[in-house]
Amino acid sequence: MTDSCETKVSSLYAIDTEYSADSIEFFPFELFSSSPPSSLSKLGYFACGTYQLKLQESEKVPTRSSSLRLGRLLLYEVKEEESGDDRVEILEAQRIEMAAILDMKWSHQRIHDVGVLAVADASGSVSLFKFNEENNRLDLATNIKLSNYNQHDNNDEDEGETLCLSLDWSNRSLSPSAPISIIVTQNDGSASILTVDAQRGGMTKTRQWKAHDFEAWIGAFNYWSPNLIYTGGDDCRLKGWDLRMESFSPLFNGSRHSAGVCSIQSNPHREHQLATGRQAYDEYILLWDTRNMSCPIAEYITDGGVWRLKWHPTRGDLLLAAFYGIDWCCYSQSVNRNNGRSEREDKSLIASCSFYDHVVHLWRNNGSLSSLSSSIV
């Protein structure tokens, strides 16, 4: 990648999340419900996950027994001035108290006409929330608690706490009738496959294996072939797996990363393209051709660690990277031209959240977004 990938943006709105914010996800579908007349048009909703370490009053240093990982699932509504003067508002629509949230993602497709949000938390649980478009609220549908992999092997109930660190859905490019799976990675280095029962709304763990020697920071599906998955860990390894194999050993065990692999996302618009990111002291994004994972086809140095990567919803040449949560919001808006005619114009917002100052920002780029260098696409 080259410096042409960079583009200037301006913050339109900021809101304090109180707890440290680490993940953010826009509702990816057009809303069924209509809004009452207003000078502000409803652009949609986004969910924000937070994390707060709470110590007991007698403790100054956190330990497993003395600290609690608290979290909130926050749902925000975004509105924008119809006149196009970049007046934007963020309104808190709902907050749900729960364990600290480490990752969350919307199902890429509606499930029985309902948007479903999967949340991975610090209690070792994965929860599914349905977005009720009649009252614009999240309703808990089901959850599942995953065990520590070492406990599974040794029958030892004191193998340590289990944190679910990341998740991804398999159904980005599948037909609506195809089986739906979620990959979940954990702090014990394991990865699990959950099968979602679309009819009954439940989840079943169908596979769990030791993927990495240390924390398995990230897991992701190949959106073009969901039997293929990728995991990255604190052991600086990027690995590929084929769910069709009975003997579960990695397809590749890449050591090109000099720091923990914290983010992976398959490009949903360009087959065979995969992006990965690394921890704060490494600051690299690598772009791969999945047909040959021996060496990346391009790399780009950032100004910080890359914990989140998001390809643009409709363009295969735009990629967002951030230390914590980040996501796109794409929509069309009526714009009055000089000739007096009104036309629809495609626009995009970027939402980001930061951990240490617990703030959510909405951004607009000041000009056209720059695409990735043509030499790597």
Tab-separated table of C-alpha atoms in Angstrom, residues 49-302:
chain	number	residue	atom	x	y	z
A	49	GLY	CA	-19.537	-2.651	23.404
A	50	THR	CA	-17.699	-1.505	26.528
A	51	TYR	CA	-15.280	-2.925	29.089
A	52	GLN	CA	-14.559	-1.778	32.639
A	53	LEU	CA	-12.283	-3.422	35.195
A	54	LYS	CA	-13.715	-2.900	38.671
A	55	LEU	CA	-11.555	-3.576	41.732
A	56	GLN	CA	-12.752	-4.447	45.182
A	57	GLU	CA	-12.323	-1.550	47.585
A	58	SER	CA	-9.500	-3.276	49.485
A	59	GLU	CA	-7.480	-4.017	46.322
A	60	LYS	CA	-5.180	-1.677	44.402
A	61	VAL	CA	-3.855	-4.189	41.864
A	62	PRO	CA	-6.295	-6.352	39.855
A	63	THR	CA	-6.187	-10.106	40.403
A	64	ARG	CA	-8.483	-12.849	39.176
A	65	SER	CA	-10.253	-12.995	42.533
A	66	SER	CA	-10.451	-9.264	43.226
A	67	SER	CA	-11.538	-7.775	39.896
A	68	LEU	CA	-14.735	-7.843	37.910
A	69	ARG	CA	-14.930	-7.227	34.175
A	70	LEU	CA	-18.071	-5.174	33.737
A	71	GLY	CA	-19.584	-4.153	30.440
A	72	ARG	CA	-22.482	-2.456	28.730
A	73	LEU	CA	-24.089	-3.074	25.386
A	74	LEU	CA	-25.099	0.382	24.152
A	75	LEU	CA	-27.497	0.994	21.273
A	76	TYR	CA	-27.363	4.423	19.614
A	77	GLU	CA	-29.587	6.092	17.040
A	78	VAL	CA	-27.964	8.324	14.399
A	79	LYS	CA	-29.810	11.206	12.751
A	80	GLU	CA	-28.649	13.712	10.141
A	81	GLU	CA	-29.986	17.071	8.929
A	82	GLU	CA	-31.846	16.622	5.625
A	83	SER	CA	-30.368	19.868	4.278
A	84	GLY	CA	-26.970	18.189	4.063
A	85	ASP	CA	-25.117	20.651	6.318
A	86	ASP	CA	-23.482	17.784	8.256
A	87	ARG	CA	-25.565	18.311	11.380
A	88	VAL	CA	-25.556	14.901	13.053
A	89	GLU	CA	-26.906	13.700	16.378
A	90	ILE	CA	-26.287	10.506	18.352
A	91	LEU	CA	-29.014	9.495	20.796
A	92	GLU	CA	-28.688	6.637	23.271
A	93	ALA	CA	-31.603	4.286	22.644
A	94	GLN	CA	-30.778	1.455	25.057
A	95	ARG	CA	-28.164	0.163	27.483
A	96	ILE	CA	-27.816	-3.411	28.705
A	97	GLU	CA	-25.629	-4.235	31.707
A	98	MET	CA	-23.596	-7.412	31.200
A	99	ALA	CA	-20.080	-8.824	31.380
A	100	ALA	CA	-17.332	-6.877	29.610
A	101	ILE	CA	-17.715	-7.060	25.830
A	102	LEU	CA	-14.661	-7.998	23.776
A	103	ASP	CA	-16.187	-8.331	20.300
A	104	MET	CA	-19.533	-8.268	18.534
A	105	LYS	CA	-20.831	-8.507	14.985
A	106	TRP	CA	-24.188	-8.425	13.214
A	107	SER	CA	-25.184	-11.426	11.150
A	108	HIS	CA	-24.426	-10.515	7.533
A	109	GLN	CA	-27.972	-11.495	6.575
A	110	ARG	CA	-31.269	-11.172	8.383
A	111	ILE	CA	-32.346	-14.390	10.072
A	112	HIS	CA	-36.082	-14.850	9.484
A	113	ASP	CA	-36.308	-11.144	8.577
A	114	VAL	CA	-34.623	-10.095	11.833
A	115	GLY	CA	-31.221	-8.498	12.361
A	116	VAL	CA	-29.198	-10.517	14.893
A	117	LEU	CA	-26.186	-9.266	16.860
A	118	ALA	CA	-23.675	-11.758	18.313
A	119	VAL	CA	-21.716	-10.597	21.378
A	120	ALA	CA	-18.585	-12.221	22.867
A	121	ASP	CA	-17.903	-11.354	26.498
A	122	ALA	CA	-15.499	-11.783	29.401
A	123	SER	CA	-17.644	-14.397	31.154
A	124	GLY	CA	-16.871	-16.869	28.366
A	125	SER	CA	-20.321	-16.460	26.817
A	126	VAL	CA	-21.620	-15.701	23.343
A	127	SER	CA	-25.053	-14.060	23.236
A	128	LEU	CA	-27.428	-13.427	20.341
A	129	PHE	CA	-29.605	-10.301	20.449
A	130	LYS	CA	-32.477	-9.676	18.041
A	131	PHE	CA	-33.103	-6.105	16.908
A	132	ASN	CA	-36.813	-5.373	17.320
A	133	GLU	CA	-37.647	-2.792	14.657
A	134	GLU	CA	-41.063	-2.053	16.137
A	135	ASN	CA	-39.610	-0.500	19.284
A	136	ASN	CA	-35.972	-0.190	18.116
A	137	ARG	CA	-34.531	-2.243	20.957
A	138	LEU	CA	-32.289	-5.269	21.354
A	139	ASP	CA	-33.857	-8.391	22.870
A	140	LEU	CA	-31.755	-11.286	24.166
A	141	ALA	CA	-32.594	-14.394	22.124
A	142	THR	CA	-30.128	-16.979	23.450
A	143	ASN	CA	-26.617	-17.440	24.806
A	144	ILE	CA	-24.068	-20.186	25.318
A	145	LYS	CA	-21.187	-20.402	27.800
A	146	LEU	CA	-17.958	-21.918	26.502
A	147	SER	CA	-15.577	-23.901	28.684
A	148	ASN	CA	-11.848	-23.472	29.061
A	149	TYR	CA	-10.163	-25.865	26.606
A	150	ASN	CA	-7.596	-26.988	29.196
A	151	GLN	CA	-10.417	-27.819	31.598
A	152	HIS	CA	-12.031	-29.850	28.809
A	153	ASP	CA	-8.849	-31.919	28.445
A	154	ASN	CA	-7.846	-32.240	32.098
A	155	ASN	CA	-11.204	-32.165	33.905
A	156	ASP	CA	-9.658	-29.458	36.064
A	157	GLU	CA	-12.191	-26.912	37.249
A	158	ASP	CA	-9.463	-24.420	38.199
A	159	GLU	CA	-7.736	-23.991	34.850
A	160	GLY	CA	-8.457	-20.278	34.826
A	161	GLU	CA	-11.119	-17.908	33.636
A	162	THR	CA	-12.488	-18.101	30.112
A	163	LEU	CA	-12.808	-14.971	27.978
A	164	CYS	CA	-14.333	-14.980	24.503
A	165	LEU	CA	-12.085	-12.625	22.526
A	166	SER	CA	-13.516	-12.525	18.998
A	167	LEU	CA	-16.223	-13.883	16.735
A	168	ASP	CA	-17.282	-13.923	13.086
A	169	TRP	CA	-20.319	-15.110	11.100
A	170	SER	CA	-20.104	-17.527	8.164
A	171	ASN	CA	-23.087	-16.199	6.178
A	172	ARG	CA	-21.642	-13.205	4.322
A	173	SER	CA	-22.048	-14.807	0.882
A	174	LEU	CA	-24.171	-17.878	1.617
A	175	SER	CA	-27.748	-18.391	0.496
A	176	PRO	CA	-30.284	-17.604	3.251
A	177	SER	CA	-31.153	-21.305	3.544
A	178	ALA	CA	-27.543	-22.434	4.131
A	179	PRO	CA	-26.399	-23.513	7.626
A	180	ILE	CA	-25.064	-20.652	9.760
A	181	SER	CA	-21.953	-20.897	11.912
A	182	ILE	CA	-20.016	-18.587	14.223
A	183	ILE	CA	-16.313	-18.920	14.991
A	184	VAL	CA	-15.274	-17.859	18.506
A	185	THR	CA	-11.719	-17.538	19.840
A	186	GLN	CA	-10.704	-17.552	23.502
A	187	ASN	CA	-7.929	-16.432	25.821
A	188	ASP	CA	-6.796	-20.045	26.387
A	189	GLY	CA	-5.715	-20.244	22.725
A	190	SER	CA	-8.711	-22.276	21.612
A	191	ALA	CA	-11.219	-21.719	18.832
A	192	SER	CA	-14.783	-23.015	18.675
A	193	ILE	CA	-17.419	-23.405	15.986
A	194	LEU	CA	-21.002	-22.673	17.017
A	195	THR	CA	-23.881	-23.824	14.827
A	196	VAL	CA	-26.860	-21.457	14.887
A	197	ASP	CA	-30.301	-23.049	14.805
A	198	ALA	CA	-32.164	-20.515	12.671
A	199	GLN	CA	-35.526	-22.173	13.361
A	200	ARG	CA	-35.331	-22.412	17.153
A	201	GLY	CA	-32.852	-19.596	17.707
A	202	GLY	CA	-30.346	-21.594	19.763
A	203	MET	CA	-26.611	-22.306	19.410
A	204	THR	CA	-24.659	-25.559	19.693
A	205	LYS	CA	-20.894	-25.954	20.003
A	206	THR	CA	-19.917	-28.435	17.294
A	207	ARG	CA	-16.127	-28.155	17.481
A	208	GLN	CA	-13.405	-26.823	19.770
A	209	TRP	CA	-9.660	-27.147	19.305
A	210	LYS	CA	-6.350	-25.718	20.490
A	211	ALA	CA	-5.488	-23.187	17.790
A	212	HIS	CA	-2.658	-21.194	19.435
A	213	ASP	CA	-0.165	-21.491	22.274
A	214	PHE	CA	-1.301	-18.223	23.857
A	215	GLU	CA	-4.368	-15.995	23.466
A	216	ALA	CA	-6.258	-16.601	20.213
A	217	TRP	CA	-7.018	-12.946	19.516
A	218	ILE	CA	-8.991	-13.306	16.310
A	219	GLY	CA	-10.918	-15.777	14.168
A	220	ALA	CA	-12.501	-15.149	10.766
A	221	PHE	CA	-14.234	-16.993	7.949
A	222	ASN	CA	-13.234	-16.965	4.318
A	223	TYR	CA	-16.446	-15.350	3.065
A	224	TRP	CA	-16.070	-16.988	-0.357
A	225	SER	CA	-15.576	-20.481	1.084
A	226	PRO	CA	-16.866	-20.662	4.687
A	227	ASN	CA	-15.333	-24.099	5.253
A	228	LEU	CA	-12.018	-22.231	5.398
A	229	ILE	CA	-11.238	-20.194	8.503
A	230	TYR	CA	-8.290	-18.162	9.759
A	231	THR	CA	-7.057	-17.554	13.294
A	232	GLY	CA	-4.419	-15.264	14.760
A	233	GLY	CA	-2.827	-15.403	18.182
A	234	ASP	CA	-0.436	-13.882	20.665
A	235	ASP	CA	2.103	-16.491	19.528
A	236	CYS	CA	2.586	-14.305	16.398
A	237	ARG	CA	1.055	-17.018	14.214
A	238	LEU	CA	-1.506	-16.725	11.432
A	239	LYS	CA	-3.125	-20.095	10.754
A	240	GLY	CA	-5.607	-21.486	8.253
A	241	TRP	CA	-8.023	-24.356	8.888
A	242	ASP	CA	-10.411	-26.466	6.807
A	243	LEU	CA	-13.548	-27.500	8.686
A	244	ARG	CA	-14.058	-30.440	6.305
A	245	MET	CA	-10.922	-32.190	7.557
A	246	GLU	CA	-11.384	-34.873	10.200
A	247	SER	CA	-7.768	-34.667	11.327
A	248	PHE	CA	-7.659	-31.042	12.399
A	249	SER	CA	-4.226	-29.627	11.651
A	250	PRO	CA	-3.556	-26.183	10.140
A	251	LEU	CA	-3.401	-25.743	6.377
A	252	PHE	CA	-0.620	-23.231	7.004
A	253	ASN	CA	1.137	-21.886	10.073
A	254	GLY	CA	2.461	-18.486	9.074
A	255	SER	CA	5.293	-16.874	11.009
A	256	ARG	CA	5.637	-13.664	8.980
A	257	HIS	CA	4.092	-11.622	11.805
A	258	SER	CA	6.553	-10.206	14.339
A	259	ALA	CA	3.795	-9.488	16.872
A	260	GLY	CA	0.469	-10.935	17.925
A	261	VAL	CA	-2.084	-11.228	15.109
A	262	CYS	CA	-5.120	-9.279	16.314
A	263	SER	CA	-7.319	-8.673	13.265
A	264	ILE	CA	-8.287	-10.645	10.161
A	265	GLN	CA	-10.961	-9.980	7.560
A	266	SER	CA	-11.723	-11.604	4.237
A	267	ASN	CA	-12.560	-9.156	1.444
A	268	PRO	CA	-16.255	-9.798	0.629
A	269	HIS	CA	-15.925	-8.135	-2.795
A	270	ARG	CA	-12.682	-9.671	-4.076
A	271	GLU	CA	-12.124	-13.383	-3.842
A	272	HIS	CA	-8.732	-14.589	-2.555
A	273	GLN	CA	-7.987	-11.301	-0.740
A	274	LEU	CA	-7.370	-11.245	3.019
A	275	ALA	CA	-6.208	-8.441	5.333
A	276	THR	CA	-4.500	-8.933	8.705
A	277	GLY	CA	-3.325	-6.541	11.423
A	278	ARG	CA	-0.902	-6.761	14.317
A	279	GLN	CA	-0.409	-5.469	17.851
A	280	ALA	CA	0.494	-1.951	18.967
A	281	TYR	CA	4.266	-2.332	18.888
A	282	ASP	CA	4.253	-3.676	15.315
A	283	GLU	CA	1.783	-1.378	13.496
A	284	TYR	CA	1.508	-3.253	10.182
A	285	ILE	CA	-1.407	-4.214	7.950
A	286	LEU	CA	-0.644	-7.122	5.623
A	287	LEU	CA	-2.605	-7.993	2.488
A	288	TRP	CA	-2.625	-11.622	1.344
A	289	ASP	CA	-3.634	-13.708	-1.654
A	290	THR	CA	-5.277	-16.733	-0.024
A	291	ARG	CA	-4.082	-18.998	-2.842
A	292	ASN	CA	-0.501	-18.504	-1.626
A	293	MET	CA	-0.171	-17.682	2.064
A	294	SER	CA	3.607	-18.051	2.158
A	295	CYS	CA	4.166	-14.314	1.709
A	296	PRO	CA	1.936	-11.192	1.817
A	297	ILE	CA	1.415	-9.346	-1.454
A	298	ALA	CA	1.532	-5.920	0.209
A	299	GLU	CA	2.067	-4.275	3.574
A	300	TYR	CA	1.292	-0.889	5.044
A	301	ILE	CA	2.626	0.683	8.232
A	302	THR	CA	0.141	2.584	10.400
